[in-house]
Tab-separated table of C-alpha atoms and ligand atoms in Angstrom:
chain	number	residue	atom	x	y	z
A	1	MET	CA	0.000	0.000	0.000
A	2	ASN	CA	1.367	3.377	-0.997
A	3	THR	CA	1.358	6.184	1.494
A	4	ARG	CA	-0.673	9.257	0.690
A	5	ASN	CA	2.594	11.179	0.100
A	6	GLU	CA	3.576	8.599	-2.511
A	7	GLN	CA	0.177	8.716	-4.163
A	8	LEU	CA	0.302	12.493	-4.345
A	9	PHE	CA	3.837	12.466	-5.720
A	10	GLU	CA	2.797	10.047	-8.462
A	11	ARG	CA	-0.219	12.160	-9.318
A	12	ALA	CA	1.881	15.351	-9.284
A	13	GLN	CA	4.469	13.940	-11.665
A	14	ARG	CA	1.821	13.318	-14.317
A	15	ARG	CA	1.013	17.029	-14.652
A	16	ILE	CA	3.885	18.970	-13.096
A	17	PRO	CA	7.486	18.417	-14.261
A	18	ALA	CA	9.088	16.199	-11.596
A	19	GLY	CA	5.947	16.804	-9.541
A	20	VAL	CA	7.200	20.089	-8.124
A	21	ASN	CA	7.054	23.814	-8.796
A	22	SER	CA	10.669	24.486	-7.807
A	23	PRO	CA	13.433	21.963	-8.507
A	24	VAL	CA	15.006	21.185	-5.100
A	25	ARG	CA	11.605	20.165	-3.737
A	26	ALA	CA	11.723	17.019	-5.895
A	27	PHE	CA	14.295	15.386	-3.538
A	28	GLY	CA	16.450	14.717	-6.613
A	29	ALA	CA	19.688	15.146	-4.650
A	30	VAL	CA	18.726	12.885	-1.759
A	31	GLY	CA	16.291	10.491	-3.457
A	32	GLY	CA	12.949	9.282	-2.143
A	33	THR	CA	9.482	10.793	-1.952
A	34	PRO	CA	9.092	14.372	-0.768
A	35	PRO	CA	6.449	14.831	1.920
A	36	PHE	CA	3.407	16.763	0.713
A	37	PHE	CA	2.553	19.230	3.446
A	38	GLU	CA	-0.892	20.043	4.734
A	39	ARG	CA	-0.375	22.456	7.584
A	40	ALA	CA	2.217	24.138	9.747
A	41	SER	CA	2.373	25.794	13.138
A	42	GLY	CA	5.316	27.361	14.954
A	43	ALA	CA	8.347	25.144	14.415
A	44	HIS	CA	6.325	22.209	13.047
A	45	LEU	CA	5.014	20.846	9.759
A	46	TRP	CA	2.450	18.076	9.158
A	47	ASP	CA	2.492	16.009	5.972
A	48	ALA	CA	-0.266	14.265	4.049
A	49	ASP	CA	0.263	11.095	6.106
A	50	GLY	CA	-0.257	13.024	9.316
A	51	ARG	CA	3.425	12.879	10.295
A	52	ARG	CA	4.844	15.803	12.235
A	53	TYR	CA	8.291	17.300	11.595
A	54	ILE	CA	10.462	19.928	13.239
A	55	ASP	CA	11.115	22.316	10.355
A	56	TYR	CA	14.593	23.694	9.555
A	57	VAL	CA	13.702	24.915	6.063
A	58	GLY	CA	11.221	27.616	6.975
A	59	SER	CA	9.961	27.793	3.386
A	60	TRP	CA	13.624	28.445	2.444
A	61	GLY	CA	13.915	31.430	4.736
A	62	PRO	CA	10.754	33.519	5.022
A	63	MET	CA	9.248	31.901	8.122
A	64	VAL	CA	11.560	33.574	10.642
A	65	ALA	CA	8.712	34.180	13.087
A	66	GLY	CA	7.556	30.563	12.890
A	67	HIS	CA	4.667	29.152	10.882
A	68	THR	CA	1.161	30.605	11.041
A	69	HIS	CA	2.136	33.163	13.666
A	70	PRO	CA	-1.207	34.501	14.958
A	71	ALA	CA	-0.243	38.154	14.387
A	72	VAL	CA	0.731	37.478	10.773
A	73	VAL	CA	-2.316	35.331	10.009
A	74	GLU	CA	-4.587	37.945	11.542
A	75	ALA	CA	-3.007	40.738	9.489
A	76	VAL	CA	-3.378	38.684	6.309
A	77	GLN	CA	-7.022	37.863	7.028
A	78	ALA	CA	-7.831	41.489	7.785
A	79	ALA	CA	-6.102	42.682	4.599
A	80	ALA	CA	-7.783	39.994	2.496
A	81	SER	CA	-11.200	40.975	3.757
A	82	ARG	CA	-10.553	44.579	2.654
A	83	ALA	CA	-9.154	43.775	-0.820
A	84	LEU	CA	-7.113	41.096	-2.566
A	85	SER	CA	-5.555	43.459	-5.086
A	86	PHE	CA	-5.947	46.965	-6.431
A	87	GLY	CA	-3.061	47.386	-8.871
A	88	ALA	CA	-2.977	50.908	-7.436
A	89	PRO	CA	-1.128	52.519	-4.533
A	90	THR	CA	-1.939	51.798	-0.891
A	91	GLU	CA	-0.797	53.238	2.443
A	92	ALA	CA	0.527	49.841	3.583
A	93	GLU	CA	3.092	49.811	0.744
A	94	VAL	CA	4.402	53.173	1.917
A	95	GLU	CA	4.632	51.851	5.449
A	96	LEU	CA	6.574	48.799	4.266
A	97	ALA	CA	8.940	50.999	2.235
A	98	GLU	CA	9.469	53.298	5.224
A	99	THR	CA	10.092	50.346	7.528
A	100	LEU	CA	12.672	48.805	5.195
A	101	CYS	CA	14.487	52.138	4.704
A	102	ARG	CA	14.640	52.599	8.471
A	103	LEU	CA	15.929	49.091	9.175
A	104	VAL	CA	18.432	49.036	6.297
A	105	PRO	CA	19.886	52.555	6.154
A	106	SER	CA	21.721	52.103	2.822
A	107	ILE	CA	18.247	51.891	1.263
A	108	GLU	CA	17.063	55.437	0.630
A	109	MET	CA	14.314	54.467	-1.808
A	110	LEU	CA	12.949	51.140	-2.931
A	111	ARG	CA	10.527	49.431	-5.221
A	112	LEU	CA	8.485	46.394	-4.245
A	113	VAL	CA	8.253	43.388	-6.537
A	114	SER	CA	6.874	39.884	-6.061
A	115	SER	CA	9.962	37.671	-5.756
A	116	GLY	CA	13.668	37.669	-5.111
A	117	THR	CA	14.287	36.802	-8.746
A	118	GLU	CA	12.414	39.894	-9.866
A	119	ALA	CA	14.340	42.003	-7.374
A	120	THR	CA	17.792	40.915	-8.582
A	121	MET	CA	16.764	41.075	-12.245
A	122	THR	CA	15.588	44.647	-11.730
A	123	ALA	CA	18.674	45.553	-9.712
A	124	ILE	CA	20.976	44.368	-12.507
A	125	ARG	CA	19.038	46.367	-15.088
A	126	LEU	CA	19.182	49.426	-12.833
A	127	ALA	CA	22.932	49.075	-12.308
A	128	ARG	CA	23.456	48.801	-16.059
A	129	GLY	CA	21.122	51.712	-16.781
A	130	PHE	CA	22.796	53.862	-14.151
A	131	THR	CA	26.381	53.133	-15.209
A	132	GLY	CA	25.822	52.701	-18.940
A	133	ARG	CA	27.992	49.555	-18.707
A	134	SER	CA	27.184	45.936	-19.505
A	135	LEU	CA	29.424	43.615	-17.503
A	136	ILE	CA	28.258	42.145	-14.235
A	137	VAL	CA	30.377	40.219	-11.755
A	138	LYS	CA	29.053	37.376	-9.636
A	139	PHE	CA	30.606	34.636	-7.519
A	140	GLU	CA	30.600	30.916	-8.020
A	141	GLY	CA	28.027	29.216	-5.830
A	142	CYS	CA	26.014	32.380	-5.192
A	143	TYR	CA	22.405	32.141	-6.314
A	144	HIS	CA	20.523	35.261	-7.279
A	145	GLY	CA	17.294	33.871	-8.671
A	146	HIS	CA	16.773	32.548	-12.174
A	147	ALA	CA	17.099	35.552	-14.484
A	148	ASP	CA	19.153	34.679	-17.588
A	149	SER	CA	22.180	36.815	-16.818
A	150	LEU	CA	22.436	35.449	-13.261
A	151	LEU	CA	22.151	31.740	-14.051
A	152	VAL	CA	25.852	31.542	-14.700
A	153	LYS	CA	28.387	29.672	-12.605
A	154	ALA	CA	32.100	29.551	-13.255
A	155	GLY	CA	34.381	27.251	-15.074
A	156	SER	CA	37.014	26.209	-12.590
A	157	GLY	CA	39.980	28.366	-11.844
A	158	ALA	CA	40.483	32.061	-12.170
A	159	LEU	CA	38.233	34.550	-13.822
A	160	THR	CA	36.519	33.194	-16.863
A	161	PHE	CA	33.912	34.583	-19.136
A	162	GLY	CA	30.821	32.768	-17.942
A	163	ASN	CA	29.336	29.733	-19.553
A	164	PRO	CA	25.599	29.366	-19.146
A	165	SER	CA	24.809	26.846	-16.434
A	166	SER	CA	21.252	26.477	-17.672
A	167	ALA	CA	20.144	25.476	-21.153
A	168	GLY	CA	18.185	28.263	-22.786
A	169	VAL	CA	20.515	31.066	-21.734
A	170	PRO	CA	22.054	32.514	-24.904
A	171	PRO	CA	25.870	32.653	-24.746
A	172	GLU	CA	25.640	36.338	-25.721
A	173	VAL	CA	23.733	36.991	-22.494
A	174	ALA	CA	25.958	34.817	-20.302
A	175	GLY	CA	29.008	36.432	-21.870
A	176	HIS	CA	28.290	39.657	-20.012
A	177	THR	CA	28.471	37.840	-16.667
A	178	LEU	CA	31.911	37.306	-15.163
A	179	VAL	CA	32.227	34.695	-12.452
A	180	LEU	CA	34.863	34.788	-9.708
A	181	SER	CA	35.562	32.572	-6.694
A	182	TYR	CA	33.837	33.650	-3.497
A	183	ASN	CA	36.287	35.088	-0.956
A	184	ASP	CA	39.119	35.380	-3.500
A	185	LEU	CA	40.361	38.939	-3.055
A	186	SER	CA	43.118	38.761	-5.633
A	187	GLN	CA	40.725	37.679	-8.398
A	188	VAL	CA	38.582	40.698	-7.617
A	189	GLU	CA	41.577	42.997	-7.689
A	190	ASN	CA	42.894	41.589	-10.969
A	191	LEU	CA	39.538	41.727	-12.698
A	192	PHE	CA	39.011	45.352	-11.747
A	193	LYS	CA	42.523	46.203	-12.880
A	194	GLU	CA	41.756	44.746	-16.275
A	195	LYS	CA	38.103	45.657	-16.867
A	196	GLY	CA	37.096	48.012	-14.043
A	197	ASN	CA	35.697	50.710	-16.329
A	198	GLN	CA	33.360	48.204	-18.060
A	199	ILE	CA	31.830	46.722	-14.910
A	200	ALA	CA	28.264	47.824	-14.158
A	201	CYS	CA	27.977	45.977	-10.874
A	202	VAL	CA	29.202	43.313	-8.528
A	203	ILE	CA	26.380	41.188	-7.148
A	204	VAL	CA	27.118	39.112	-4.067
A	205	GLU	CA	25.433	37.260	-1.248
A	206	PRO	CA	27.225	39.008	1.645
A	207	VAL	CA	26.851	35.737	3.525
A	208	ALA	CA	26.504	32.937	0.985
A	209	GLY	CA	23.507	30.740	1.740
A	210	ASN	CA	22.979	28.960	-1.529
A	211	MET	CA	26.087	26.760	-1.465
A	212	ASN	CA	25.351	25.560	2.025
A	213	LEU	CA	26.528	28.403	4.305
A	214	VAL	CA	29.801	30.201	3.542
A	215	LEU	CA	30.858	33.250	5.521
A	216	PRO	CA	32.680	36.160	3.887
A	217	ALA	CA	36.416	36.024	4.617
A	218	PRO	CA	37.831	38.997	6.530
A	219	GLY	CA	38.370	41.814	4.035
A	220	PHE	CA	36.350	40.269	1.190
A	221	LEU	CA	33.305	42.544	1.383
A	222	GLU	CA	35.580	45.508	2.129
A	223	GLU	CA	37.567	44.779	-1.029
A	224	LEU	CA	34.378	44.685	-3.100
A	225	ARG	CA	33.303	48.024	-1.661
A	226	GLU	CA	36.709	49.543	-2.319
A	227	GLN	CA	37.006	48.336	-5.920
A	228	CYS	CA	33.440	49.314	-6.839
A	229	THR	CA	33.930	52.777	-5.409
A	230	ARG	CA	37.247	53.251	-7.156
A	231	HIS	CA	35.935	52.132	-10.558
A	232	GLY	CA	32.426	53.571	-10.462
A	233	ALA	CA	30.714	50.182	-10.356
A	234	VAL	CA	27.566	49.495	-8.352
A	235	LEU	CA	27.955	47.226	-5.332
A	236	LEU	CA	24.832	45.118	-5.068
A	237	PHE	CA	24.225	43.079	-1.932
A	238	ASP	CA	21.700	40.344	-2.555
A	239	GLU	CA	20.158	40.077	0.911
A	240	VAL	CA	17.089	38.132	-0.211
A	241	MET	CA	18.144	35.412	2.215
A	242	THR	CA	20.299	37.266	4.746
A	243	GLY	CA	17.943	40.204	5.299
A	244	PHE	CA	16.504	40.049	8.848
A	245	ARG	CA	18.283	36.708	9.331
A	246	VAL	CA	21.980	37.583	9.723
A	247	ALA	CA	21.052	40.711	11.676
A	248	LEU	CA	18.087	43.069	11.874
A	249	GLY	CA	19.770	45.358	9.337
A	250	GLY	CA	20.986	42.444	7.219
A	251	ALA	CA	24.537	41.266	6.605
A	252	GLN	CA	25.484	44.830	5.689
A	253	ALA	CA	24.750	45.924	9.257
A	254	ARG	CA	26.655	43.005	10.727
A	255	TYR	CA	29.751	43.573	8.588
A	256	GLY	CA	29.487	47.355	8.443
A	257	ILE	CA	29.526	47.698	4.643
A	258	ARG	CA	27.249	50.076	2.780
A	259	PRO	CA	26.258	48.705	-0.637
A	260	ASP	CA	24.810	50.914	-3.385
A	261	LEU	CA	21.882	48.612	-4.051
A	262	THR	CA	20.252	45.884	-1.959
A	263	THR	CA	17.771	43.223	-2.927
A	264	LEU	CA	15.385	41.773	-0.371
A	265	GLY	CA	12.760	39.027	-0.421
A	266	LYS	CA	11.802	36.006	1.678
A	267	VAL	CA	11.341	37.470	5.227
A	268	ILE	CA	9.896	40.773	3.964
A	269	GLY	CA	6.869	38.859	2.655
A	270	GLY	CA	6.481	36.731	5.765
A	271	GLY	CA	5.596	33.717	3.591
A	272	LEU	CA	3.763	35.610	0.857
A	273	PRO	CA	5.387	36.815	-2.382
A	274	VAL	CA	7.244	40.085	-1.798
A	275	GLY	CA	10.635	41.215	-3.014
A	276	ALA	CA	12.304	44.622	-3.044
A	277	VAL	CA	15.132	46.432	-4.739
A	278	GLY	CA	16.412	49.546	-3.048
A	279	GLY	CA	19.430	51.692	-2.438
A	280	ARG	CA	20.976	55.043	-3.222
A	281	ARG	CA	18.440	57.639	-4.252
A	282	GLU	CA	20.323	58.699	-7.386
A	283	ILE	CA	20.270	55.109	-8.657
A	284	MET	CA	16.656	54.419	-7.678
A	285	GLU	CA	15.562	57.603	-9.456
A	286	LYS	CA	16.613	55.974	-12.733
A	287	ILE	CA	13.658	53.597	-12.498
A	288	ALA	CA	10.476	54.178	-14.564
A	289	PRO	CA	8.541	56.438	-14.597
A	290	LEU	CA	11.104	58.795	-12.998
A	291	GLY	CA	13.908	57.488	-15.169
A	292	PRO	CA	14.647	55.412	-18.273
A	293	VAL	CA	15.031	51.940	-16.675
A	294	TYR	CA	11.780	50.046	-17.167
A	295	GLN	CA	10.222	47.868	-14.476
A	296	ALA	CA	6.614	47.049	-13.602
A	297	GLY	CA	4.387	44.455	-11.910
A	298	THR	CA	0.641	43.755	-11.902
A	299	LEU	CA	0.722	42.388	-8.360
A	300	SER	CA	3.672	44.430	-7.017
A	301	GLY	CA	2.916	45.709	-3.532
A	302	ASN	CA	-0.054	43.359	-3.271
A	303	PRO	CA	-1.999	44.355	-0.143
A	304	VAL	CA	-2.295	40.857	1.338
A	305	ALA	CA	1.400	40.111	0.804
A	306	VAL	CA	2.419	43.507	2.180
A	307	ALA	CA	0.292	42.896	5.278
A	308	ALA	CA	2.119	39.606	5.924
A	309	GLY	CA	5.471	41.351	5.449
A	310	LEU	CA	4.646	44.252	7.750
A	311	ALA	CA	3.356	41.945	10.492
A	312	THR	CA	6.489	39.795	10.232
A	313	LEU	CA	8.804	42.798	10.305
A	314	LYS	CA	7.018	44.051	13.405
A	315	LEU	CA	7.839	40.743	15.119
A	316	VAL	CA	11.505	40.697	14.100
A	317	GLN	CA	11.957	44.158	15.617
A	318	GLU	CA	10.725	43.051	19.027
A	319	LYS	CA	13.263	43.323	21.792
A	320	ASP	CA	15.486	40.225	22.077
A	321	PHE	CA	13.973	38.617	18.933
A	322	GLN	CA	17.317	38.535	17.119
A	323	SER	CA	19.467	37.631	20.123
A	324	LYS	CA	17.140	34.815	21.177
A	325	ILE	CA	16.887	33.216	17.755
A	326	GLU	CA	20.641	33.568	17.307
A	327	ALA	CA	21.272	31.812	20.632
A	328	THR	CA	18.833	29.025	19.712
A	329	THR	CA	20.605	28.524	16.389
A	330	ARG	CA	23.986	28.418	18.096
A	331	SER	CA	22.770	25.843	20.624
A	332	LEU	CA	21.592	23.691	17.723
A	333	ILE	CA	24.892	23.677	15.876
A	334	GLU	CA	26.978	23.294	19.043
A	335	GLY	CA	24.837	20.325	20.032
A	336	LEU	CA	25.150	18.759	16.585
A	337	MET	CA	28.939	19.097	16.621
A	338	LYS	CA	29.072	17.496	20.040
A	339	GLU	CA	26.910	14.556	18.934
A	340	ALA	CA	28.930	14.039	15.743
A	341	ASN	CA	32.140	14.198	17.707
A	342	SER	CA	31.090	11.582	20.239
A	343	ALA	CA	29.953	9.311	17.401
A	344	GLY	CA	33.312	9.817	15.663
A	345	VAL	CA	31.751	11.313	12.507
A	346	THR	CA	33.756	13.868	10.503
A	347	PHE	CA	31.465	16.855	10.697
A	348	SER	CA	31.481	20.588	11.241
A	349	ALA	CA	28.834	23.274	11.542
A	350	GLN	CA	28.474	27.014	11.956
A	351	SER	CA	25.758	29.614	12.251
A	352	ILE	CA	25.226	33.313	11.831
A	353	GLY	CA	22.032	34.904	13.063
A	354	SER	CA	19.292	32.354	12.399
A	355	MET	CA	21.059	30.680	9.448
A	356	PHE	CA	23.201	27.594	9.835
A	357	GLY	CA	25.399	25.298	7.780
A	358	LEU	CA	26.104	21.583	8.343
A	359	TYR	CA	29.151	20.050	6.651
A	360	PHE	CA	30.352	16.486	6.417
A	361	ARG	CA	33.884	17.815	6.373
A	362	ALA	CA	36.382	18.575	9.153
A	363	SER	CA	35.942	22.359	9.054
A	364	PRO	CA	33.475	24.850	7.551
A	365	PRO	CA	34.185	25.565	3.862
A	366	THR	CA	35.293	29.022	2.709
A	367	SER	CA	34.734	28.595	-1.027
A	368	PHE	CA	32.540	26.788	-3.534
A	369	ALA	CA	35.363	24.325	-4.191
A	370	GLU	CA	35.539	23.458	-0.489
A	371	VAL	CA	31.767	23.076	-0.302
A	372	MET	CA	32.088	20.494	-3.078
A	373	GLU	CA	34.482	18.505	-0.888
A	374	CYS	CA	31.739	17.709	1.641
A	375	ASP	CA	30.702	14.049	1.836
A	376	LYS	CA	27.419	14.139	-0.029
A	377	GLU	CA	26.594	10.464	0.479
A	378	ARG	CA	26.904	10.876	4.212
A	379	PHE	CA	24.696	13.932	4.126
A	380	ASN	CA	22.034	12.003	2.212
A	381	LYS	CA	22.048	9.211	4.801
A	382	PHE	CA	21.911	11.762	7.596
A	383	PHE	CA	19.064	13.615	5.889
A	384	HIS	CA	16.873	10.533	5.462
A	385	ALA	CA	17.516	9.205	8.958
A	386	MET	CA	16.619	12.592	10.447
A	387	LEU	CA	13.487	12.774	8.285
A	388	VAL	CA	12.312	9.399	9.569
A	389	LEU	CA	12.868	10.696	13.108
A	390	GLY	CA	10.726	13.754	12.385
A	391	VAL	CA	13.332	16.402	11.551
A	392	TYR	CA	12.874	18.169	8.227
A	393	LEU	CA	16.162	19.527	6.847
A	394	ALA	CA	16.687	20.974	3.368
A	395	PRO	CA	16.875	18.036	0.937
A	396	SER	CA	20.353	18.907	-0.356
A	397	ALA	CA	23.852	19.148	1.060
A	398	TYR	CA	24.189	22.573	-0.563
A	399	GLU	CA	21.502	24.514	1.287
A	400	ALA	CA	21.676	26.603	4.424
A	401	GLY	CA	19.308	25.784	7.280
A	402	PHE	CA	16.959	28.135	9.097
A	403	VAL	CA	15.737	28.396	12.662
A	404	SER	CA	12.612	30.345	13.600
A	405	ALA	CA	11.618	32.226	16.721
A	406	ALA	CA	9.183	29.380	17.429
A	407	HIS	CA	12.043	26.907	17.878
A	408	GLY	CA	12.751	26.503	21.574
A	409	VAL	CA	14.682	24.295	23.942
A	410	VAL	CA	12.224	21.418	23.441
A	411	GLU	CA	12.636	21.376	19.647
A	412	ILE	CA	16.411	21.671	19.862
A	413	GLU	CA	16.626	18.807	22.367
A	414	LYS	CA	14.406	16.590	20.214
A	415	THR	CA	16.537	17.414	17.194
A	416	LEU	CA	19.743	16.600	19.052
A	417	ALA	CA	18.310	13.305	20.289
A	418	ALA	CA	17.481	12.392	16.682
A	419	ALA	CA	20.971	13.458	15.619
A	420	ARG	CA	22.571	11.311	18.335
A	421	GLU	CA	20.813	8.229	17.013
A	422	THR	CA	21.536	9.203	13.400
A	423	PHE	CA	25.261	9.951	13.781
A	424	ARG	CA	25.763	6.594	15.536
A	425	GLY	CA	24.279	4.799	12.550
A	426	LEU	CA	26.303	6.626	9.893
B	1	LIG	C1	15.967	32.834	-2.710
B	1	LIG	C2	16.958	33.749	-3.264
B	1	LIG	C3	16.723	34.488	-4.440
B	1	LIG	C4	15.515	34.254	-5.302
B	1	LIG	O1	14.330	34.590	-4.667
B	1	LIG	P1	12.952	33.949	-5.220
B	1	LIG	O2	11.912	34.625	-4.383
B	1	LIG	O3	13.060	32.482	-5.023
B	1	LIG	O4	12.855	34.319	-6.651
B	1	LIG	C5	17.652	35.421	-4.824
B	1	LIG	N1	18.782	35.614	-4.106
B	1	LIG	C6	19.039	34.937	-2.988
B	1	LIG	C7	20.278	35.235	-2.223
B	1	LIG	C8	18.154	33.968	-2.532
B	1	LIG	O5	18.457	33.259	-1.445
């Protein structure tokens, strides 16, 4: 007899490619049947077979306050009963813009969009329109959504003109994207020496969370700031993931770097689709209809989504919210390292804010190449054993994990007990 999850997965695959609406959800990396979820509350998820899990995915980042937080649900219901969409301005959008500008001071003006992908795509166009240059620089292993010019990884080694890493991206488009190694200061310096006056922008995850978790090396973000300033390029921090996770003011607040443009998403929608691109006024004033850089969206600033974002941002500003969630996350990774150590498993872990990385490797990686050295087979075993014990981790060795404010001592202890059993069986 198939479980209901299995039945649903079979049915899904007949009409939806791989049965999912975003690729990692298909469990391709780890194998097996993904749970189909029915409801969530606080730190927990329930699947179609009625099984309960402690959630460390948090919808890939947005659910920082925990699932179905009463204040957020109430705000959404109230907004929905007033209107689902106007396609016209509302006061709540202004309030969200004001809140984001206050919390992230490098943002002087911003525009709301409906996803992180839209935010980065718009930010790149703005940087090009502002500078009149075409080249963009990104780093291997950083993910910035699925716009054509950003779906480019690196060939190995030093700076290369990018090859498309997705079919369907014309080489002419990918050719304007230069890919460097994350944390490699000398590559940055050399590239700017050679092509500095052609570079429109450098886009970077200031803490990389899409190749597992990789922290910026001392001086890396500073070097980017310095080179961009010197050569008139736009420094674009993609804080879609790190915003309100690494610190209340994002990674830029934690590391004390002021980018020219910032993209936000995930947490600012509280689980509904909201993204934002913002930054220096003189750049933002280039956007239509004030300026020549076109951008638009039928559902941009949607009142229900904005209500969820505002309610979530109210929660993250509460006293001790950040310090508590950061301490919970640290207790999780310290506990995991202890359990792995006593089971004799080669393992390391680290956290920043409410993001964490788990590595089947002796020490945390500092580059994409080092991330690739992690023992993927061991991760897959670990993942499935934890899943069976009711702990839902991201189904890939290359994703960061997320803790919410609803995770407490009880959830962490249950997770560590599951990890103890799992590490012993690895
Ligand atoms: C998730 C993510 C995106 C893409 O956001 P979507 O809402 O999935 O389009 C862009 N950049 C970073 C850093 C992300 O983590």
